[in-house]
mmCIF file of C-alpha atoms in Angstrom:
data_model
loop_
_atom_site.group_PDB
_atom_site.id
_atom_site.type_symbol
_atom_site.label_atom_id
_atom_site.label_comp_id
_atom_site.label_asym_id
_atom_site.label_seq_id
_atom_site.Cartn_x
_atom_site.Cartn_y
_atom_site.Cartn_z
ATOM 1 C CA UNK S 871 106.293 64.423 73.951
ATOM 2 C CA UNK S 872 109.161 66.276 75.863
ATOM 3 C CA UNK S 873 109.530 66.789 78.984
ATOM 4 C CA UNK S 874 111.387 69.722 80.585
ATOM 5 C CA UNK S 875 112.951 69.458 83.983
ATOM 6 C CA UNK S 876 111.659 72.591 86.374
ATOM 7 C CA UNK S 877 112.334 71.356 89.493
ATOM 8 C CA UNK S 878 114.802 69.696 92.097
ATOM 9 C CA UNK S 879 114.720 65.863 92.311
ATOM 10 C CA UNK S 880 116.907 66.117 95.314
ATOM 11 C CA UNK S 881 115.214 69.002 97.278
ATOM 12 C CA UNK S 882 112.181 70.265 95.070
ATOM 13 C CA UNK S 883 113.673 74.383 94.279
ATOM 14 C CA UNK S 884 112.784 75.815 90.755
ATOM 15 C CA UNK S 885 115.507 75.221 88.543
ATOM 16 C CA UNK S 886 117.310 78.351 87.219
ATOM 17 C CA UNK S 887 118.927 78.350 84.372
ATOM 18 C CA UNK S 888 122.705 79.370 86.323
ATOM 19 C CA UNK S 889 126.154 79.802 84.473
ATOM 20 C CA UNK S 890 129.155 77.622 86.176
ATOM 21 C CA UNK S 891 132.726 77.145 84.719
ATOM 22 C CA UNK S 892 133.292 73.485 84.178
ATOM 23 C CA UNK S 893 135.940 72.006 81.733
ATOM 24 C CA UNK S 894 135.202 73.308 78.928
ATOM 25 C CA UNK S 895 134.509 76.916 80.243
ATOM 26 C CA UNK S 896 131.251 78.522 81.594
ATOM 27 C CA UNK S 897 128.309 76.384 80.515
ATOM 28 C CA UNK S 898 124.529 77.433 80.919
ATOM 29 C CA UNK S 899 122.655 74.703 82.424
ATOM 30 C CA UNK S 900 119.265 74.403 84.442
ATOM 31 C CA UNK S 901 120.590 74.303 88.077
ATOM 32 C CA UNK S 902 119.525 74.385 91.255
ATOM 33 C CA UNK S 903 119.894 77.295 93.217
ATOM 34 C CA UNK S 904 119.426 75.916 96.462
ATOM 35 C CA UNK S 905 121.853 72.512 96.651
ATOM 36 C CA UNK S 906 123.600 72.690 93.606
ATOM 37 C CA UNK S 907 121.793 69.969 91.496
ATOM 38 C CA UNK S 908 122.828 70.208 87.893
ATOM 39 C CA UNK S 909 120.752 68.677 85.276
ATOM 40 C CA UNK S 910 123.345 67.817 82.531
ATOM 41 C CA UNK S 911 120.551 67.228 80.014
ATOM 42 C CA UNK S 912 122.631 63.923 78.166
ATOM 43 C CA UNK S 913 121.568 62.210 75.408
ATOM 44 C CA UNK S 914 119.421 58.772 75.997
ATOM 45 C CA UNK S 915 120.683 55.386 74.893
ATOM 46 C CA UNK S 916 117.876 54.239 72.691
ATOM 47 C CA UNK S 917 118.458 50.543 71.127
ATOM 48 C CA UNK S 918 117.487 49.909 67.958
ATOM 49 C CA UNK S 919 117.285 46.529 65.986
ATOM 50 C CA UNK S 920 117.463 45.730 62.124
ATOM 51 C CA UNK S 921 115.866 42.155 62.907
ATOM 52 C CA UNK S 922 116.557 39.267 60.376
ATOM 53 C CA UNK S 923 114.595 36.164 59.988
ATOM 54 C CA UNK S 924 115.323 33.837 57.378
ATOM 55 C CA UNK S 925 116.692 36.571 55.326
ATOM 56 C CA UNK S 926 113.970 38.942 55.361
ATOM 57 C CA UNK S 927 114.390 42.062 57.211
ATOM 58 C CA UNK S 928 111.293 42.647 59.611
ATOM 59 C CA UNK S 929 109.900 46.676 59.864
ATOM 60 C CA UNK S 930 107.069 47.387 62.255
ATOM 61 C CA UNK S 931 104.455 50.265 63.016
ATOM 62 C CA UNK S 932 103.888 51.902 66.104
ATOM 63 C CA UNK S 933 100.034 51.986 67.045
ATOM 64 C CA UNK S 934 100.524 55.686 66.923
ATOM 65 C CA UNK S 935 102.015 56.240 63.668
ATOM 66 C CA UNK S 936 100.795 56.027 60.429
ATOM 67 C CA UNK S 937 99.354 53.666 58.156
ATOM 68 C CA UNK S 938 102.538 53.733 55.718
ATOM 69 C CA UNK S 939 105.201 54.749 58.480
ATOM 70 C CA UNK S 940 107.285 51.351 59.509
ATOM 71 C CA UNK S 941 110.570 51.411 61.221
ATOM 72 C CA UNK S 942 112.949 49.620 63.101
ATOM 73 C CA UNK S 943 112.305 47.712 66.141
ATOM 74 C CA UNK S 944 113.383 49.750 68.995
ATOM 75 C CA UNK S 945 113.697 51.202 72.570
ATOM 76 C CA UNK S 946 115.352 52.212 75.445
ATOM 77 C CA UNK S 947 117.924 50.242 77.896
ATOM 78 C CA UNK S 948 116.908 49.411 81.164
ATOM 79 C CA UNK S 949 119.232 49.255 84.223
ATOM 80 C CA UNK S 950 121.596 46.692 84.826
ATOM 81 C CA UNK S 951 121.574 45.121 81.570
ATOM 82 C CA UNK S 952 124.050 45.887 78.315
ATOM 83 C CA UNK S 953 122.977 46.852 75.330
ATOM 84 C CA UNK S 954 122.888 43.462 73.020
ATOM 85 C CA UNK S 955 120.621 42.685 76.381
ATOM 86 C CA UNK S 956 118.771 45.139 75.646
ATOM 87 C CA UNK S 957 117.889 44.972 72.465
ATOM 88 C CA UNK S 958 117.467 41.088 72.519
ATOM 89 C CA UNK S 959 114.835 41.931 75.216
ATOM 90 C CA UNK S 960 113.395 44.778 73.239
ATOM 91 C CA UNK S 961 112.925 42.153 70.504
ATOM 92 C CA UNK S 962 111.235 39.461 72.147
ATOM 93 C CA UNK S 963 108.909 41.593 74.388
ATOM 94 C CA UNK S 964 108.016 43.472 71.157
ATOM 95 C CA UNK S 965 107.777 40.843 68.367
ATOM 96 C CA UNK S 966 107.902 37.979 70.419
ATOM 97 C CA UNK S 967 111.327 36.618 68.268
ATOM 98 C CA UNK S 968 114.108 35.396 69.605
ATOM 99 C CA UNK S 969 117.712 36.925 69.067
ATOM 100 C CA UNK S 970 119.975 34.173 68.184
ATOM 101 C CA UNK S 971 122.907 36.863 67.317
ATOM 102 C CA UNK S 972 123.549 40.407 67.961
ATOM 103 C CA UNK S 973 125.920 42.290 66.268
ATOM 104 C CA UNK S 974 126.916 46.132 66.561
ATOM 105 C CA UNK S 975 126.246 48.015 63.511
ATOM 106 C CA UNK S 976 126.656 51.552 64.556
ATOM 107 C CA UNK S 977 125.711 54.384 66.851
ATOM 108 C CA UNK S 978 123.768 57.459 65.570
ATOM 109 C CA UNK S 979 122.464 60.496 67.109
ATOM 110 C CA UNK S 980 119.055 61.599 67.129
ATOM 111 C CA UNK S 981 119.307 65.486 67.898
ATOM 112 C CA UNK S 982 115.604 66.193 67.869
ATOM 113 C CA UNK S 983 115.021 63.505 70.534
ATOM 114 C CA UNK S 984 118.266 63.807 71.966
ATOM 115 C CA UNK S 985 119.333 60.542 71.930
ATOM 116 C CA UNK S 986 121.849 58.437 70.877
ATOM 117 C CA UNK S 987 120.848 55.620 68.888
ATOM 118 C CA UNK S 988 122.648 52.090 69.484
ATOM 119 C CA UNK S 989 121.806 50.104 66.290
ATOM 120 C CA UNK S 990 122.330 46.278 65.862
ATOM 121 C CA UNK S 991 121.729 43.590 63.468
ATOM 122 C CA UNK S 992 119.833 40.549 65.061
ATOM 123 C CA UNK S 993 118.975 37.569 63.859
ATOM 124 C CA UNK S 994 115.932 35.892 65.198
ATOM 125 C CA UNK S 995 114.009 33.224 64.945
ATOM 126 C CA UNK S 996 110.419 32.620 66.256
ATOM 127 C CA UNK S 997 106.683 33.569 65.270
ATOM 128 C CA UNK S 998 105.851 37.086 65.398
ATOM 129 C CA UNK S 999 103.308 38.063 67.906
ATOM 130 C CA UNK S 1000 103.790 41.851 68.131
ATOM 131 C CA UNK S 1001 103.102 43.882 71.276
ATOM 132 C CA UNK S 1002 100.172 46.351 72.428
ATOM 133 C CA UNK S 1003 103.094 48.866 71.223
ATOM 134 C CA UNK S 1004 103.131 47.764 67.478
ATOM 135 C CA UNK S 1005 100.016 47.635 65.155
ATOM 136 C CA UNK S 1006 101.851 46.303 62.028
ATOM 137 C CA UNK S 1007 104.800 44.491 60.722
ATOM 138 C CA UNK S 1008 105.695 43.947 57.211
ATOM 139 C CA UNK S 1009 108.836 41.292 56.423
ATOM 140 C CA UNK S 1010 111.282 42.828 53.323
ATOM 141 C CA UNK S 1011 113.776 41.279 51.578
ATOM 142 C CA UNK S 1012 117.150 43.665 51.334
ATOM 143 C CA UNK S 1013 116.680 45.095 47.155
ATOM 144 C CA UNK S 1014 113.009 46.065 48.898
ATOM 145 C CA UNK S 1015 114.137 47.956 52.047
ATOM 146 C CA UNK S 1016 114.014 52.059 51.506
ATOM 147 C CA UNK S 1017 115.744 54.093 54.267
ATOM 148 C CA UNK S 1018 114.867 57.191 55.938
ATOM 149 C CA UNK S 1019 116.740 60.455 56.578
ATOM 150 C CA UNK S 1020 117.011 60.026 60.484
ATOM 151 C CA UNK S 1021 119.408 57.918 62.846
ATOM 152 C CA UNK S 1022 117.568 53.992 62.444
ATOM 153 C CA UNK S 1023 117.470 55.087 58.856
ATOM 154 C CA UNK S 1024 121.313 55.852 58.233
ATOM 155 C CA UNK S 1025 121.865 52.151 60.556
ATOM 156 C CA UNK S 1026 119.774 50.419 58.177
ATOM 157 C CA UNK S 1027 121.440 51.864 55.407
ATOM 158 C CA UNK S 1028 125.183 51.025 56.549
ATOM 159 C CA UNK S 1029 123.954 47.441 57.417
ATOM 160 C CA UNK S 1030 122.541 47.211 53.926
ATOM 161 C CA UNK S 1031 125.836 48.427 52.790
ATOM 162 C CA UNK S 1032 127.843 45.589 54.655
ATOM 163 C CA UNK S 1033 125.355 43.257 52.900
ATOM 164 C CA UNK S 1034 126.535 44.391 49.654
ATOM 165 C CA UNK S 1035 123.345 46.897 48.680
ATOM 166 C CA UNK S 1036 123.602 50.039 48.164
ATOM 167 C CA UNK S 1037 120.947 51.784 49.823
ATOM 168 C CA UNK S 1038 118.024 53.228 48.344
ATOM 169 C CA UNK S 1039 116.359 56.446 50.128
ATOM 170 C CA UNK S 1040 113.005 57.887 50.046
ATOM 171 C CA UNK S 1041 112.649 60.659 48.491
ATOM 172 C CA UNK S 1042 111.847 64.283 50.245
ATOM 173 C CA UNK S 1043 108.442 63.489 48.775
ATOM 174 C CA UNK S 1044 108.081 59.854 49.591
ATOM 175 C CA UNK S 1045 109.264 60.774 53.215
ATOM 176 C CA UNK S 1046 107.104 63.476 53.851
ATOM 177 C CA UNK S 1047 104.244 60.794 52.024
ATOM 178 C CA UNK S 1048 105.412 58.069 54.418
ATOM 179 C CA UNK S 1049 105.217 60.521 58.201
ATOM 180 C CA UNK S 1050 102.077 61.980 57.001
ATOM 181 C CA UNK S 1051 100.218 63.026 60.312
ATOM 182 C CA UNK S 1052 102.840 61.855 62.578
ATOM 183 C CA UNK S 1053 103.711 65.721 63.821
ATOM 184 C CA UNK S 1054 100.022 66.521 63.965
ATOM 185 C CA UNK S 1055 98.535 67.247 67.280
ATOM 186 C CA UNK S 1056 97.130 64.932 69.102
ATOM 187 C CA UNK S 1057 93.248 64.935 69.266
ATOM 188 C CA UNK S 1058 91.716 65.407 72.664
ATOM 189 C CA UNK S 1059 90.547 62.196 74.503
ATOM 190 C CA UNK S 1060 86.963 61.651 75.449
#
């Protein structure tokens, strides 16, 4: 779900969508007519890991996704910590694994969420215990994995490329198959 901004955090006026030269020229932006807040509306690091153990890549489903929707393991940075912090955290508090390397793969951008996607190969080690967060994990070896037509699924595709696999996408069909009831509403709670 997105939120929009509509008011102040610095003095609690409407926002107003207000035109202001800045560098690159005037810019539209939701401002505040009363102090001058700007909301600059920037992208959000999100951290996302293609986790290896033993040579098996790991996918996982959210609780809220569906049955045959599995992705990469990921989430957002917290303050104070840098990303390959990040995502080892993100790892072990939602798999329970722990990263014993993290390398940089890529970054991607995720327009629809507007975020910018931070990907990294990790290699863990542990038992798998996954979070309230994940309902599902499945463990693939690399001529098995299928990529996506999003940001995690272009990462996982250039790390299968440095790997020496070329990567194999879903189809239109198989991807539409595969997020099946993800965009649908969701029902009201009792």
């Amino acid at each position: 779900m997105q939120y929009e901004h509509r008011f102040c955090p610095h003095c609690a006026t409407a926002l107003a969508p207000v035109v202001q030269v800045e560098d690159g020229g005037p810019k539209e932006r939701l401002r505040c007519p009363a102090c001058g807040w700007t909301h600059w509306n920037n992208p959000t690091p999100v951290l996302a890991a293609i986790v290896e153990v033993e040579g098996r890549v790991l996918l996982a489903r959210n609780a809220l996704w569906p049955p045959k929707m599995f992705a990469l393991i990921t989430g957002f940075m917290e303050a104070g910590e840098s990303p390959q912090e990040g995502v080892a955290r993100e790892v072990k508090e939602e798999t329970n694994l722990d990263a014993q390397s993290v390398t940089l793969v890529g970054a991607y951008e995720f327009l629809r969420m507007n975020q910018l996607i931070i990907a990294y190969h990790v290699q863990a080690t542990g038992q798998v215990r996954l979070s309230p967060e994940l309902i599902d994990h499945r463990f693939y070896d690399l001529h098995e994995l299928k990529c996506w037509p999003a940001g995690t699924g272009y990462a996982l595709a250039d790390w299968l490329r440095s790997r020496g696999h070329e990567p194999v996408f879903f189809t239109d069909e198989e991807n539409a198959e595969r997020r099946r009831g993800l965009d649908a509403p969701a029902s009201p709670k009792h």
